[in-house]
Amino acid sequence: MLLTYVDAIRQALAEEMRRDPAVFLLGEDIGIYGGAFKATAGLVDEFGPARVVDTPLAESAIVGAAIGAAYSGMRPVVEMQFMDFIACCFNQITNFAAKSHYRWGAPVPIVIRGPVGGGVHGGPFHSQNPEMYFAHTPGLKVVEPATARDAYGLLKSAIRDNNPVLFLEHKFLYRRVKDEIAEDGPAIPLGVAAVARPGRDLSVITYGAMVHLAVETAAALAAEDIDAEVLDLRTLAPLDRAEIVATAKKTNKVLILHEDTRTGGIAGEITAILQEEAFDDLDAPILRLTSADTPVPFSPPLEAAFLPSAEGLKAALRRLARY
Amino acid sequence: MTPSPELTAADRGSNSEREWFEDLRLERHAFTIRRTRREGRIAYEWSGEITDPPPLRESGRLDRAQCLEIYRFLLMNRIMEQQLENLYKQGQVVGGVYFGLGQEGNSVASAYALDAADWMAPMIRNQGSLLVRGFAPRDVMMQYMAKAGSPTGGRDGTSHYGDLGPRRMISPISMLGDLIPVMGGICMGERLQGRNVAAMTWIGDGGQSTGVFHEAVNFAAVQNLGLVLVVENNLWAYSTPLNEQAKVADLALRARGYGIPAVVVDGTDVLQVYDACRGAVERAHGGGGPTLIESKLMRMKGHAIHDAAAYVPPDLLEFWRRRDPILRFEQYLRQKGWLTAEAQQRLAAEVEQFMLAERAAAEASPMPDGNTALSGVYCEPGCHAVQPRFEARAPALRAANGSANLAAVEGDAPHLR
């Protein structure tokens, strides 16, 4: 069946809930209303309010309850209405869930999923990309799919994983991309990057909605005889170091693209990995194209200036190709 | 539970209020602590009368054998903490030591009210609850000594450990309040598996100021979860006295804002603590939702061993020294004819010997190998000899089909051997 990104998420949730009675959902307005973005629409009718739990507006309590339920043997999936609100339960995630297995051997199989990202004029509190707060915290897994098929398959793996997984869904993609997805299709393993477009001349390493910008820009640059490879990281923690190094060794030129702000973004970490493991293979300085180091502005012209653009990416890739 | 004879009807409130609010105390502690300037320095001043406490409030729930078992846990708790202090002074402890002196009765009697199928999560001063739940004194000591044999293999200290297995204990984290939603979540998960259990944790007069306390108690109330929350009002949050922490007269009054029942107890009266907690546990088992219990007591040492607590007025300590929970309980056992002086001495000597052996075992454990620090960040396939608890239960859960409010869990408490 042809599913949009958000439909694929709902499909994965429903199939995992049918497969495993330990899986249940909790979050704000996810029951009768079906979630702010309708990711859980209809699930309360099939699984009932005990397994699709509308909670009070209390992010710390929601995540804390999920951790407790996981200790008791369940596999809770929490919806953050917008991932920006994850700041409210930072302690539960980074200090309770993330450190539990390391400190006392108690696994915390929970998924916290919800919409991230800009491009929809959501303003400073409905557009952020909070991945690096969590990718920096040992014990967490951080996933951000770029396609409907990946959203479906990666969410299945996230739910089956025995660790706390942050599952970041780019809201710009919810209804803009779709894939043919078979019922009860395969899970896609976490921690494995995918080549979204093979290429010869240079590599764009990216993830989330920026994968689409990269693939479209690469197609446009083919006319200029620049053959760009696009590597979709899919998981930010743990990072697929082998694929990152492999694409650098293949094309010898790397640009890292992300919608997250610049300082402390994953581009810095990837740059360091390439310096350590592929220095002799590089024919050009590693470039990065990111959002600006500002809050996400609201007004469309301001947000456009904040986000990486197709023109900016083209210019950077032309510069890289000239080395 | 019968109302306290000493209190007037007005003190207890109206009948409708008594449905949600119970006060088991036999005395109200009438004293005030206020800030004043003394010889040019700001200090806390105590005003009140140093009185003797009444006898304990008869329980009716506990028999002789149970009372003697509780008494033994109390002795273990106190003597273990004396050993911890010795270990610290000998430089064998890594970091600090936290004491529950004066709070042992509350820690032990509350944990004792749980069944084996219930869950608990200790706070830093509830070291007696660890013993009740089946951990050995050597575990407590090795945690403080950061030994390889400690429950966390040296990865964490103090009471920061747990057991998802038979002891059903959740490890706390240092941030206060964050245990409360987790304990609620355990009840939620258990209920989805067809069981109503109680999940007990403690919070202090300081910790109840946190935002997550509010979120979690409200969440448990709305979801009707079997949370048993014991607010240990020990009058001091580190160096901050209660009146700078909360404006409300009794912290238990907060329960009304959540629509849940509250009980106030004298935290130095073992029997009151047990009765209130057992009542709350039974309510949880019956699907009756959360209970908030305020236990009024006093932290008789500093925040941790480094803190001499010079800010505490000496008269306040004297007032509470007369309310030592162990001595009060001992007196009760004597009057009941359940514990002779000779039996008490024999028991104390036996616990002393046991504690020395435990201490020797803790000292014999090596420090951890530094290389063990690098593994176990993630739970990898095969990293647990014991598989996640759920796997074994899937059929039962399928049978329950996600419906809540099934029969209460029956289980023997681990200490009722």
XYZ file of N, CA and C in Angstrom, chain A residues 163-295:
399
model
N 16.587 -0.448 24.479
C 17.145 0.795 24.995
C 16.167 1.944 24.757
N 16.353 3.045 25.478
C 15.520 4.217 25.184
C 15.883 4.797 23.817
N 14.881 4.931 22.970
C 15.113 5.428 21.609
C 14.311 6.709 21.403
N 14.999 7.759 20.947
C 14.313 8.978 20.529
C 14.083 8.880 19.037
N 12.820 8.944 18.651
C 12.456 8.755 17.259
C 11.925 10.082 16.733
N 12.769 10.760 15.957
C 12.467 12.128 15.519
C 11.854 12.084 14.124
N 10.628 12.576 14.041
C 9.894 12.553 12.773
C 9.868 13.979 12.230
N 10.316 14.143 10.988
C 10.326 15.509 10.472
C 8.942 15.893 9.998
N 8.359 16.915 10.638
C 6.958 17.256 10.351
C 6.764 17.750 8.929
N 7.803 18.299 8.315
C 7.706 18.759 6.922
C 7.429 17.575 6.002
N 7.873 16.383 6.434
C 7.742 15.209 5.572
C 6.423 14.453 5.788
N 5.732 14.725 6.884
C 4.588 13.900 7.277
C 3.662 13.549 6.103
N 3.327 14.576 5.319
C 2.377 14.328 4.209
C 2.977 14.652 2.852
N 4.288 14.894 2.821
C 4.911 15.275 1.553
C 5.615 14.103 0.863
N 5.977 13.064 1.615
C 6.657 11.931 0.965
C 5.848 10.664 1.223
N 5.898 9.740 0.267
C 5.206 8.457 0.453
C 5.994 7.336 -0.210
N 5.721 6.129 0.257
C 6.386 4.937 -0.286
C 5.380 3.803 -0.348
N 5.672 2.866 -1.218
C 4.920 1.608 -1.249
C 5.448 0.741 -0.100
N 4.578 0.362 0.805
C 4.996 -0.409 1.988
C 4.096 -1.634 2.122
N 4.711 -2.800 2.233
C 3.938 -4.035 2.385
C 3.476 -4.170 3.821
N 2.316 -4.769 4.006
C 1.825 -5.030 5.350
C 2.787 -5.990 6.055
N 2.981 -5.777 7.341
C 3.919 -6.582 8.119
C 5.273 -6.710 7.429
N 5.731 -5.583 6.934
C 7.025 -5.537 6.249
C 8.174 -5.612 7.233
N 9.391 -5.613 6.707
C 10.561 -5.824 7.567
C 10.911 -4.596 8.409
N 11.471 -4.860 9.583
C 12.084 -3.804 10.397
C 13.425 -3.448 9.761
N 13.818 -2.205 9.910
C 15.120 -1.751 9.396
C 16.019 -1.504 10.596
N 17.197 -2.115 10.633
C 18.028 -2.007 11.838
C 18.469 -0.580 12.143
N 18.546 -0.264 13.426
C 19.063 1.033 13.853
C 20.582 1.049 13.683
N 21.113 2.247 13.531
C 22.567 2.380 13.491
C 23.187 2.088 12.143
N 22.358 1.986 11.109
C 22.870 1.673 9.772
C 22.448 2.792 8.817
N 23.436 3.477 8.242
C 23.151 4.539 7.279
C 22.779 3.930 5.924
N 22.207 4.749 5.037
C 21.815 4.260 3.706
C 22.262 5.268 2.649
N 22.716 4.749 1.528
C 23.067 5.632 0.425
C 21.769 6.000 -0.285
N 21.384 7.265 -0.181
C 20.125 7.712 -0.796
C 20.313 7.960 -2.283
N 21.537 8.306 -2.672
C 21.860 8.500 -4.085
C 23.338 8.182 -4.250
N 23.655 7.198 -5.068
C 25.076 6.910 -5.267
C 25.718 7.971 -6.170
N 26.974 8.262 -5.935
C 27.668 9.263 -6.751
C 29.166 9.032 -6.710
N 29.881 9.774 -7.531
C 31.288 9.491 -7.786
C 32.191 10.622 -7.292
N 31.692 11.861 -7.371
C 32.592 13.003 -7.232
C 32.718 13.552 -5.821
N 31.623 13.539 -5.099
C 31.654 14.092 -3.733
C 30.500 13.505 -2.937
N 30.587 13.661 -1.627
C 29.567 13.073 -0.755
C 28.864 14.155 0.060
N 27.538 14.049 0.119
C 26.767 14.862 1.062
C 26.285 13.910 2.156
N 26.716 14.155 3.375
C 26.273 13.334 4.516
C 25.198 14.127 5.254
N 24.013 13.532 5.376
C 22.908 14.286 5.939
C 21.885 13.339 6.550
N 20.731 13.879 6.961
C 19.653 13.061 7.525
C 18.380 13.891 7.576
N 17.263 13.227 7.804
C 15.976 13.903 7.962
C 15.516 14.559 6.666
N 14.830 15.691 6.796
C 14.284 16.365 5.613
C 15.375 16.824 4.663
N 16.568 17.050 5.187
C 17.669 17.525 4.338
C 18.114 16.476 3.312
N 17.755 15.227 3.551
C 18.067 14.185 2.560
C 17.414 14.545 1.227
N 16.179 15.031 1.316
C 15.455 15.352 0.079
C 16.067 16.564 -0.610
N 16.467 17.563 0.171
C 17.159 18.720 -0.408
C 18.439 18.271 -1.099
N 19.144 17.358 -0.457
C 20.425 16.895 -1.001
C 20.220 16.108 -2.296
N 19.225 15.232 -2.310
C 18.995 14.400 -3.496
C 18.532 15.275 -4.670
N 17.640 16.222 -4.378
C 17.163 17.113 -5.448
C 18.287 17.988 -5.978
N 19.111 18.481 -5.090
C 20.227 19.339 -5.522
C 21.244 18.521 -6.310
N 21.467 17.300 -5.865
C 22.410 16.433 -6.587
C 21.912 16.182 -8.002
N 20.599 15.981 -8.146
C 20.037 15.747 -9.483
C 20.250 16.975 -10.362
N 20.059 18.159 -9.763
C 20.240 19.391 -10.545
C 21.701 19.565 -10.972
N 22.621 19.161 -10.101
C 24.045 19.354 -10.397
C 24.581 18.333 -11.393
N 23.808 17.274 -11.626
C 24.243 16.285 -12.620
C 24.436 16.950 -13.966
N 23.598 17.984 -14.262
C 23.713 18.710 -15.519
C 25.045 19.440 -15.629
N 25.651 19.737 -14.499
C 26.955 20.420 -14.493
C 28.099 19.412 -14.375
N 27.744 18.131 -14.579
C 28.741 17.057 -14.500
C 29.358 16.925 -13.106
N 28.541 17.209 -12.085
C 28.944 16.924 -10.703
C 28.083 15.765 -10.225
N 28.721 14.660 -9.922
C 27.980 13.446 -9.529
C 28.094 13.274 -8.019
N 27.046 13.726 -7.308
C 27.098 13.729 -5.831
C 26.472 12.467 -5.260
N 27.147 11.919 -4.261
C 26.568 10.822 -3.477
C 25.882 11.424 -2.249
N 24.730 10.866 -1.891
C 24.044 11.338 -0.681
C 23.953 10.179 0.298
N 24.522 10.380 1.474
C 24.448 9.363 2.527
C 23.440 9.818 3.587
N 22.408 9.028 3.780
C 21.385 9.320 4.788
C 21.766 8.575 6.076
N 22.090 9.322 7.107
C 22.572 8.689 8.346
C 21.495 7.824 9.011
N 20.258 8.255 8.952
C 19.086 7.575 9.537
C 19.151 7.462 11.063
N 20.286 7.085 11.606
C 20.457 7.032 13.068
C 21.639 7.921 13.444
N 21.429 8.789 14.445
C 22.519 9.673 14.893
C 23.266 9.092 16.074
N 22.592 8.220 16.817
C 23.262 7.527 17.915
C 22.662 6.133 18.016
N 23.446 5.082 17.855
C 24.869 5.146 17.516
C 25.067 5.489 16.038
N 26.129 6.194 15.764
C 26.460 6.662 14.427
C 27.103 5.539 13.611
N 26.753 5.468 12.320
C 27.339 4.441 11.442
C 28.682 4.949 10.919
N 29.688 4.792 11.747
C 31.020 5.318 11.397
C 31.561 4.669 10.129
N 31.281 3.383 9.957
C 31.839 2.659 8.807
C 31.336 3.261 7.497
N 30.046 3.548 7.411
C 29.496 4.107 6.164
C 29.979 5.535 5.934
N 30.139 6.284 7.020
C 30.650 7.659 6.902
C 32.053 7.633 6.301
N 32.881 6.751 6.826
C 34.257 6.645 6.338
C 34.264 6.087 4.907
N 33.366 5.143 4.636
C 33.340 4.510 3.311
C 33.017 5.517 2.219
N 32.022 6.383 2.473
C 31.666 7.337 1.409
C 32.779 8.355 1.203
N 33.453 8.725 2.299
C 34.573 9.672 2.176
C 35.711 9.049 1.371
N 35.963 7.773 1.612
C 37.051 7.108 0.879
C 36.686 6.897 -0.585
N 35.383 6.842 -0.835
C 34.937 6.630 -2.224
C 35.057 7.907 -3.046
N 34.574 9.039 -2.506
C 34.515 10.274 -3.306
C 35.613 11.269 -2.950
N 36.207 11.107 -1.790
C 37.316 11.940 -1.308
C 36.947 13.397 -1.000
N 35.671 13.710 -1.126
C 35.233 15.081 -0.812
C 33.908 15.001 -0.056
N 33.815 15.732 1.046
C 32.631 15.573 1.903
C 32.052 16.931 2.299
N 30.724 17.023 2.178
C 29.983 18.135 2.776
C 28.954 17.540 3.726
N 28.867 18.101 4.913
C 27.869 17.625 5.870
C 26.760 18.670 5.956
N 25.546 18.193 5.791
C 24.374 19.072 5.716
C 23.424 18.717 6.840
N 23.066 19.688 7.672
C 21.968 19.407 8.605
C 21.126 20.628 8.908
N 19.864 20.337 9.258
C 18.915 21.406 9.579
C 19.128 21.911 11.004
N 19.752 21.119 11.836
C 20.103 21.529 13.188
C 21.041 22.730 13.101
N 21.087 23.505 14.182
C 21.974 24.669 14.175
C 23.435 24.213 14.148
N 24.316 25.173 13.882
C 25.671 24.831 13.453
C 26.570 24.337 14.596
N 26.666 25.138 15.648
C 27.643 24.850 16.698
C 27.205 23.646 17.531
N 28.044 22.652 17.571
C 27.692 21.451 18.322
C 26.789 20.511 17.559
N 26.516 20.817 16.285
C 25.738 19.896 15.454
C 26.556 18.658 15.119
N 25.870 17.661 14.535
C 26.545 16.377 14.262
C 27.672 16.565 13.235
N 27.633 17.656 12.456
C 28.687 17.884 11.453
C 30.059 17.941 12.109
N 30.136 18.562 13.263
C 31.429 18.649 13.945
C 31.951 17.272 14.305
N 31.078 16.411 14.789
C 31.485 15.057 15.187
C 31.923 14.243 13.969
N 31.157 14.369 12.888
C 31.503 13.608 11.674
C 32.839 14.096 11.108
N 33.042 15.393 11.153
C 34.319 15.954 10.696
C 35.480 15.352 11.488
N 35.290 15.247 12.788
C 36.356 14.682 13.623
C 36.612 13.214 13.280
N 35.532 12.476 13.034
C 35.688 11.057 12.670
C 36.498 10.948 11.371
N 36.182 11.810 10.397
C 36.881 11.731 9.114
C 38.334 12.155 9.247
N 38.593 13.132 10.105
C 39.995 13.508 10.353
C 40.776 12.339 10.925
N 40.108 11.590 11.819
C 40.784 10.483 12.483
C 40.961 9.278 11.570
N 39.957 9.029 10.716
C 39.929 7.745 10.020
C 40.077 7.839 8.504
N 39.990 9.052 7.931
C 40.066 9.146 6.469
C 40.880 10.352 6.012
N 41.756 10.835 6.862
C 42.494 12.066 6.550
C 43.252 11.958 5.228
N 43.904 10.829 5.032
C 44.738 10.667 3.828
C 43.909 10.529 2.561
N 42.602 10.262 2.730
C 41.748 10.070 1.551
C 41.074 11.364 1.114
N 41.223 12.433 1.897
C 40.482 13.658 1.595
C 41.251 14.522 0.598
N 40.510 14.994 -0.420
C 41.114 15.876 -1.428
C 40.668 17.316 -1.240
N 39.854 17.564 -0.228
C 39.325 18.921 -0.026
C 38.992 19.082 1.446
N 38.908 20.322 1.907
C 38.448 20.526 3.292
C 37.011 20.043 3.431
N 36.702 19.561 4.603
C 35.325 19.131 4.868
C 34.467 20.387 5.053
N 33.376 20.463 4.298
C 32.484 21.618 4.403
C 31.237 21.239 5.186
N 30.598 22.236 5.745
C 29.296 21.972 6.360
C 28.318 23.080 6.024
N 27.077 22.672 5.824
C 25.985 23.596 5.579
C 24.898 23.266 6.593
N 24.541 24.250 7.401
C 23.634 24.007 8.513
C 22.697 25.204 8.665
N 21.751 25.082 9.587
C 20.996 26.268 9.978
C 21.905 27.200 10.762
N 21.451 28.449 10.862
C 22.244 29.455 11.572
C 22.179 29.220 13.077
N 23.122 29.782 13.783
C 23.142 29.673 15.248
C 22.193 30.696 15.871
N 20.924 30.552 15.570
C 19.895 31.420 16.158
C 18.715 30.537 16.537
N 17.802 31.036 17.365
C 16.519 30.337 17.495
C 15.844 30.261 16.115
